């Protein structure tokens, strides 16, 4: 992909299903990588896996804590250089009908999926704006475009980060900072497995999802890095404020 070699990328949720594959792809493209996640052990195993010749830094941080995020970004920049690329990928949900949720669950979902990206945007975009340039890809969700039963508050957060992406793309275009969002459909990662393992109907839900997807399979973590790398590359230098689904055709959004 054009223009990625030598860039410094910061990836949140790096230790998760999609995050690992995104990090691997960016390292293959010649990027130095700062990997952030709340899962310290997961980060350590990933760093051991992809370390080698690549310049890789990792730090455990909760993205819902703004001051911890600022410290982590500072530490990352000290270790591997100024951030050129941000991938906002961390996320979490526990499937539940809205009326069955309690306040603690609703606040946790908002903290991670909305406050987390807000914190990352603010900490990293402030630095990118001082340097007049940068690229951001945020992993939202088709839940934020078309809704998803059992994911009401999560869908609201994902819709929120899509709106945030478009607004920031308008505000920061004059600083040569480009922001886009990628919306996976159901994708076979620990997050989806947790949901499918929640009750005895998991296999049925899995099969129903597969039937509903025109390409007749669930997404795999490896379906995501290609579009992320493209949107971060020089091939996408006239694309900003856009939202693209990677869902096997489940959603065909205009
Ligand atoms: N799997 C799906 O079906 C699906 C569909 C649409 C969108 N998404 C989105 O894709 C992204 C990646 O998810 P995934 O499917 O790879 O799930 P995953 O659970 O495998 O990975 C998510 C990662 O985020 C990290 N994380 C969670 N809370 C955090 C916090 N407070 N601070 C820092 N890190 C935190 C987790 O430790 C984990 O490593 C998420 O934003 C998710 O909402 C997933």
Tab-separated table of C-alpha atoms and ligand atoms in Angstrom:
chain	number	residue	atom	x	y	z
A	1	UNK	CA	0.000	0.000	0.000
A	2	UNK	CA	1.426	3.407	-1.002
A	3	UNK	CA	2.907	5.659	1.696
A	4	UNK	CA	2.722	3.395	4.756
A	5	UNK	CA	6.376	2.358	4.911
A	6	UNK	CA	8.117	4.187	7.788
A	7	UNK	CA	4.927	5.616	9.322
A	8	UNK	CA	4.163	5.428	13.050
A	9	UNK	CA	0.780	3.864	13.825
A	10	UNK	CA	-1.063	3.683	17.132
A	11	UNK	CA	-3.656	0.897	17.422
A	12	UNK	CA	-6.125	0.468	20.323
A	13	UNK	CA	-7.655	-2.882	21.196
A	14	UNK	CA	-4.468	-4.302	19.690
A	15	UNK	CA	-4.668	-7.585	21.609
A	16	UNK	CA	-8.156	-8.462	20.318
A	17	UNK	CA	-9.312	-10.440	17.295
A	18	UNK	CA	-9.275	-7.634	14.716
A	19	UNK	CA	-6.596	-5.585	16.502
A	20	UNK	CA	-3.967	-8.321	16.201
A	21	UNK	CA	-4.549	-8.687	12.467
A	22	UNK	CA	-4.500	-4.914	11.920
A	23	UNK	CA	-1.166	-4.666	13.800
A	24	UNK	CA	0.322	-7.556	11.819
A	25	UNK	CA	-0.733	-5.952	8.534
A	26	UNK	CA	0.670	-2.519	9.438
A	27	UNK	CA	3.983	-4.084	10.484
A	28	UNK	CA	4.046	-5.954	7.141
A	29	UNK	CA	3.499	-2.575	5.435
A	30	UNK	CA	6.616	-1.216	7.178
A	31	UNK	CA	4.978	0.782	9.972
A	32	UNK	CA	6.265	1.148	13.514
A	33	UNK	CA	3.471	0.265	15.886
A	34	UNK	CA	2.287	1.426	19.305
A	35	UNK	CA	-0.155	-1.174	20.583
A	36	UNK	CA	-2.617	-0.151	23.310
A	37	UNK	CA	-5.027	-2.452	25.129
A	38	UNK	CA	-6.393	-3.029	28.614
A	39	UNK	CA	-5.263	-6.663	28.285
A	40	UNK	CA	-1.586	-6.619	29.352
A	41	UNK	CA	-0.976	-10.337	28.876
A	42	UNK	CA	-2.553	-10.226	25.409
A	43	UNK	CA	-0.285	-7.325	24.444
A	44	UNK	CA	2.806	-9.150	25.674
A	45	UNK	CA	2.013	-12.247	23.622
A	46	UNK	CA	1.288	-10.126	20.535
A	47	UNK	CA	4.527	-8.149	20.952
A	48	UNK	CA	6.503	-11.404	21.251
A	49	UNK	CA	4.748	-12.637	18.131
A	50	UNK	CA	5.293	-9.654	15.830
A	51	UNK	CA	8.294	-7.973	17.486
A	52	UNK	CA	11.331	-9.097	15.476
A	53	UNK	CA	12.667	-6.470	13.128
A	54	UNK	CA	9.687	-4.117	13.489
A	55	UNK	CA	9.728	-1.157	15.872
A	56	UNK	CA	6.986	-2.164	18.275
A	57	UNK	CA	5.880	-0.574	21.542
A	58	UNK	CA	3.057	-1.740	23.785
A	59	UNK	CA	1.352	-0.329	26.834
A	60	UNK	CA	-1.619	-1.441	28.918
A	61	UNK	CA	-4.189	1.344	29.223
A	62	UNK	CA	-7.901	1.761	29.773
A	63	UNK	CA	-9.063	4.042	26.948
A	64	UNK	CA	-11.951	5.322	29.057
A	65	UNK	CA	-9.427	7.126	31.332
A	66	UNK	CA	-8.344	10.347	29.565
A	67	UNK	CA	-5.273	11.115	31.677
A	68	UNK	CA	-4.039	7.516	31.336
A	69	UNK	CA	-4.572	7.781	27.554
A	70	UNK	CA	-2.501	11.000	27.385
A	71	UNK	CA	0.325	9.360	29.353
A	72	UNK	CA	0.225	6.274	27.104
A	73	UNK	CA	0.366	8.395	23.932
A	74	UNK	CA	3.309	10.375	25.376
A	75	UNK	CA	5.149	7.161	26.238
A	76	UNK	CA	4.449	5.701	22.775
A	77	UNK	CA	5.714	8.827	20.997
A	78	UNK	CA	8.854	8.874	23.139
A	79	UNK	CA	9.508	5.229	22.256
A	80	UNK	CA	8.769	5.109	18.508
A	81	UNK	CA	8.159	8.661	17.280
A	82	UNK	CA	5.302	11.032	16.452
A	83	UNK	CA	2.017	9.342	15.589
A	84	UNK	CA	1.070	9.558	11.902
A	85	UNK	CA	-1.744	7.010	11.952
A	86	UNK	CA	-4.393	6.133	14.543
A	87	UNK	CA	-6.609	3.059	14.470
A	88	UNK	CA	-9.391	3.370	17.048
A	89	UNK	CA	-10.287	-0.287	17.339
A	90	UNK	CA	-10.940	-1.113	21.017
A	91	UNK	CA	-14.550	-1.925	21.855
A	92	UNK	CA	-16.722	-4.061	24.078
A	93	UNK	CA	-20.325	-5.153	24.551
A	94	UNK	CA	-22.457	-7.599	26.477
A	95	UNK	CA	-25.542	-8.505	24.474
A	96	UNK	CA	-28.753	-7.851	26.366
A	97	UNK	CA	-32.206	-6.504	25.569
A	98	UNK	CA	-32.270	-2.819	26.482
A	99	UNK	CA	-35.028	-3.217	29.085
A	100	UNK	CA	-32.967	-5.881	30.882
A	101	UNK	CA	-29.816	-3.743	31.167
A	102	UNK	CA	-28.827	-1.994	34.389
A	103	UNK	CA	-27.176	1.391	34.872
A	104	UNK	CA	-23.725	-0.131	35.495
A	105	UNK	CA	-23.764	-2.048	32.203
A	106	UNK	CA	-25.053	0.944	30.225
A	107	UNK	CA	-22.343	3.219	31.653
A	108	UNK	CA	-19.602	0.650	31.001
A	109	UNK	CA	-20.674	0.335	27.355
A	110	UNK	CA	-20.674	4.131	26.948
A	111	UNK	CA	-17.292	4.512	28.718
A	112	UNK	CA	-15.536	2.071	26.427
A	113	UNK	CA	-17.284	2.590	23.087
A	114	UNK	CA	-17.949	6.342	23.134
A	115	UNK	CA	-15.791	8.002	25.813
A	116	UNK	CA	-12.848	5.782	24.809
A	117	UNK	CA	-12.720	6.969	21.179
A	118	UNK	CA	-13.441	10.572	22.294
A	119	UNK	CA	-10.383	10.346	24.571
A	120	UNK	CA	-8.223	8.812	21.849
A	121	UNK	CA	-9.361	11.394	19.283
A	122	UNK	CA	-8.612	14.275	21.626
A	123	UNK	CA	-5.216	13.011	22.797
A	124	UNK	CA	-3.928	12.059	19.346
A	125	UNK	CA	-5.597	14.692	17.134
A	126	UNK	CA	-4.207	17.495	19.308
A	127	UNK	CA	-0.728	16.218	18.476
A	128	UNK	CA	-1.516	15.564	14.798
A	129	UNK	CA	-2.947	19.094	14.438
A	130	UNK	CA	0.286	20.618	15.796
A	131	UNK	CA	2.132	18.727	13.055
A	132	UNK	CA	-0.442	19.398	10.315
A	133	UNK	CA	-1.140	15.871	9.171
A	134	UNK	CA	-2.468	12.463	10.083
A	135	UNK	CA	-4.846	9.661	9.293
A	136	UNK	CA	-7.434	8.025	11.488
A	137	UNK	CA	-9.543	4.921	10.950
A	138	UNK	CA	-12.159	4.129	13.563
A	139	UNK	CA	-13.674	0.670	13.779
A	140	UNK	CA	-17.348	1.448	14.335
A	141	UNK	CA	-20.012	-1.189	13.546
A	142	UNK	CA	-22.943	-1.809	11.258
A	143	UNK	CA	-24.906	-1.687	14.541
A	144	UNK	CA	-24.285	2.068	14.426
A	145	UNK	CA	-25.725	2.326	10.899
A	146	UNK	CA	-28.736	0.009	10.976
A	147	UNK	CA	-29.190	-0.986	14.655
A	148	UNK	CA	-28.727	-4.411	16.216
A	149	UNK	CA	-31.120	-6.189	18.591
A	150	UNK	CA	-29.506	-6.761	21.994
A	151	UNK	CA	-27.004	-3.957	21.401
A	152	UNK	CA	-28.991	-0.747	21.941
A	153	UNK	CA	-26.481	1.351	23.889
A	154	UNK	CA	-23.514	-0.071	21.960
A	155	UNK	CA	-25.304	0.835	18.685
A	156	UNK	CA	-25.838	4.380	19.990
A	157	UNK	CA	-22.111	4.654	20.782
A	158	UNK	CA	-21.094	3.324	17.367
A	159	UNK	CA	-23.531	5.736	15.678
A	160	UNK	CA	-21.907	8.418	17.823
A	161	UNK	CA	-18.375	7.612	16.682
A	162	UNK	CA	-19.544	7.688	13.055
A	163	UNK	CA	-20.985	11.197	13.594
A	164	UNK	CA	-17.806	12.185	15.460
A	165	UNK	CA	-15.670	10.933	12.570
A	166	UNK	CA	-17.630	13.004	10.045
A	167	UNK	CA	-17.532	16.146	12.194
A	168	UNK	CA	-13.822	15.847	12.930
A	169	UNK	CA	-13.161	15.157	9.241
A	170	UNK	CA	-14.798	18.517	8.469
A	171	UNK	CA	-13.018	20.398	11.275
A	172	UNK	CA	-9.564	18.970	10.594
A	173	UNK	CA	-9.424	18.786	6.782
A	174	UNK	CA	-7.597	22.132	6.769
A	175	UNK	CA	-4.907	20.518	8.937
A	176	UNK	CA	-4.541	17.659	6.426
A	177	UNK	CA	-5.971	15.170	8.892
A	178	UNK	CA	-8.251	12.589	7.261
A	179	UNK	CA	-10.691	10.466	9.253
A	180	UNK	CA	-12.839	7.553	8.111
A	181	UNK	CA	-14.848	4.773	9.761
A	182	UNK	CA	-15.028	1.059	9.016
A	183	UNK	CA	-18.136	-0.885	10.043
A	184	UNK	CA	-17.666	-4.628	10.437
A	185	UNK	CA	-20.707	-6.890	10.367
A	186	UNK	CA	-20.739	-10.018	12.587
A	187	UNK	CA	-17.102	-11.114	12.748
A	188	UNK	CA	-15.667	-14.223	14.357
A	189	UNK	CA	-13.627	-12.729	17.227
A	190	UNK	CA	-13.653	-13.229	21.022
A	191	UNK	CA	-16.303	-10.483	21.259
A	192	UNK	CA	-18.775	-12.411	19.068
A	193	UNK	CA	-17.815	-15.766	20.631
A	194	UNK	CA	-18.650	-14.382	24.112
A	195	UNK	CA	-22.115	-13.503	22.833
A	196	UNK	CA	-22.677	-16.841	21.096
A	197	UNK	CA	-21.562	-18.676	24.262
A	198	UNK	CA	-23.994	-16.695	26.450
A	199	UNK	CA	-26.905	-19.122	26.131
A	200	UNK	CA	-27.917	-22.472	24.646
A	201	UNK	CA	-29.186	-20.784	21.436
A	202	UNK	CA	-25.677	-19.649	20.364
A	203	UNK	CA	-25.255	-22.098	17.489
A	204	UNK	CA	-28.738	-21.251	16.166
A	205	UNK	CA	-27.930	-17.520	16.179
A	206	UNK	CA	-24.603	-18.220	14.464
A	207	UNK	CA	-26.337	-20.248	11.717
A	208	UNK	CA	-29.063	-17.604	11.270
A	209	UNK	CA	-26.410	-14.873	10.877
A	210	UNK	CA	-24.618	-16.958	8.261
A	211	UNK	CA	-27.848	-17.532	6.316
A	212	UNK	CA	-28.637	-13.801	6.331
A	213	UNK	CA	-25.237	-12.768	4.948
A	214	UNK	CA	-25.220	-12.753	1.113
A	215	UNK	CA	-21.638	-14.098	1.031
A	216	UNK	CA	-22.788	-16.950	3.376
A	217	UNK	CA	-20.129	-16.735	6.046
A	218	UNK	CA	-19.300	-14.682	9.116
A	219	UNK	CA	-16.528	-12.128	8.842
A	220	UNK	CA	-13.039	-13.193	9.890
A	221	UNK	CA	-10.552	-10.865	11.666
A	222	UNK	CA	-8.460	-10.956	8.509
A	223	UNK	CA	-11.280	-9.320	6.491
A	224	UNK	CA	-10.617	-5.981	8.213
A	225	UNK	CA	-6.891	-5.020	7.842
A	226	UNK	CA	-7.022	-4.506	4.053
A	227	UNK	CA	-9.536	-1.666	4.154
A	228	UNK	CA	-7.807	-0.165	7.211
A	229	UNK	CA	-4.429	-0.169	5.445
A	230	UNK	CA	-6.007	1.306	2.311
A	231	UNK	CA	-7.696	4.161	4.199
A	232	UNK	CA	-4.418	4.942	5.990
A	233	UNK	CA	-2.411	4.882	2.762
A	234	UNK	CA	-1.622	7.520	0.144
A	235	UNK	CA	-4.068	5.754	-2.192
A	236	UNK	CA	-6.858	7.194	-0.032
A	237	UNK	CA	-5.562	10.762	0.160
A	238	UNK	CA	-8.819	12.223	-1.258
A	239	UNK	CA	-11.146	10.221	1.006
A	240	UNK	CA	-12.337	11.655	4.329
A	241	UNK	CA	-15.469	11.503	6.484
A	242	UNK	CA	-16.581	8.234	4.871
A	243	UNK	CA	-18.064	5.084	6.353
A	244	UNK	CA	-17.637	1.654	4.790
A	245	UNK	CA	-19.171	-1.658	5.832
A	246	UNK	CA	-17.257	-4.931	5.759
A	247	UNK	CA	-20.150	-7.313	6.277
A	248	UNK	CA	-20.329	-9.776	3.378
A	249	UNK	CA	-23.173	-7.693	1.970
A	250	UNK	CA	-25.375	-8.022	5.094
A	251	UNK	CA	-25.847	-4.274	5.023
A	252	UNK	CA	-25.776	-2.400	1.724
A	253	UNK	CA	-25.842	1.119	3.012
A	254	UNK	CA	-26.067	4.071	0.634
B	1	LIG	N1	-16.737	-8.933	16.328
B	1	LIG	C1	-17.781	-8.348	15.777
B	1	LIG	O1	-18.755	-9.002	15.353
B	1	LIG	C2	-17.786	-6.841	15.598
B	1	LIG	C3	-18.768	-6.281	14.752
B	1	LIG	C4	-18.768	-4.913	14.560
B	1	LIG	C5	-17.832	-4.109	15.186
B	1	LIG	N2	-16.903	-4.678	16.011
B	1	LIG	C6	-15.927	-3.772	16.617
B	1	LIG	O2	-14.629	-4.165	16.202
B	1	LIG	C7	-13.661	-3.709	17.152
B	1	LIG	C8	-12.727	-4.860	17.500
B	1	LIG	O3	-13.464	-5.855	18.202
B	1	LIG	P1	-13.162	-7.427	18.127
B	1	LIG	O4	-14.340	-8.056	17.500
B	1	LIG	O5	-11.810	-7.661	17.588
B	1	LIG	O6	-13.283	-7.768	19.679
B	1	LIG	P2	-12.200	-8.295	20.720
B	1	LIG	O7	-12.949	-8.454	22.003
B	1	LIG	O8	-11.484	-9.468	20.174
B	1	LIG	O9	-11.167	-7.085	20.809
B	1	LIG	C9	-11.444	-5.872	21.476
B	1	LIG	C10	-10.198	-5.426	22.220
B	1	LIG	O10	-10.495	-4.190	22.881
B	1	LIG	C11	-9.873	-4.238	24.151
B	1	LIG	N3	-10.540	-3.335	25.097
B	1	LIG	C12	-11.788	-3.462	25.623
B	1	LIG	N4	-12.019	-2.483	26.498
B	1	LIG	C13	-10.913	-1.691	26.520
B	1	LIG	C14	-10.554	-0.513	27.235
B	1	LIG	N5	-11.387	0.053	28.123
B	1	LIG	N6	-9.341	0.023	27.009
B	1	LIG	C15	-8.481	-0.543	26.130
B	1	LIG	N7	-8.755	-1.666	25.437
B	1	LIG	C16	-9.969	-2.237	25.632
B	1	LIG	C17	-10.026	-5.697	24.604
B	1	LIG	O11	-9.106	-6.047	25.635
B	1	LIG	C18	-9.776	-6.429	23.307
B	1	LIG	O12	-8.416	-6.783	23.149
B	1	LIG	C19	-14.470	-3.180	18.338
B	1	LIG	O13	-14.543	-1.772	18.268
B	1	LIG	C20	-15.838	-3.776	18.134
B	1	LIG	O14	-16.848	-2.999	18.729
B	1	LIG	C21	-16.861	-6.013	16.236
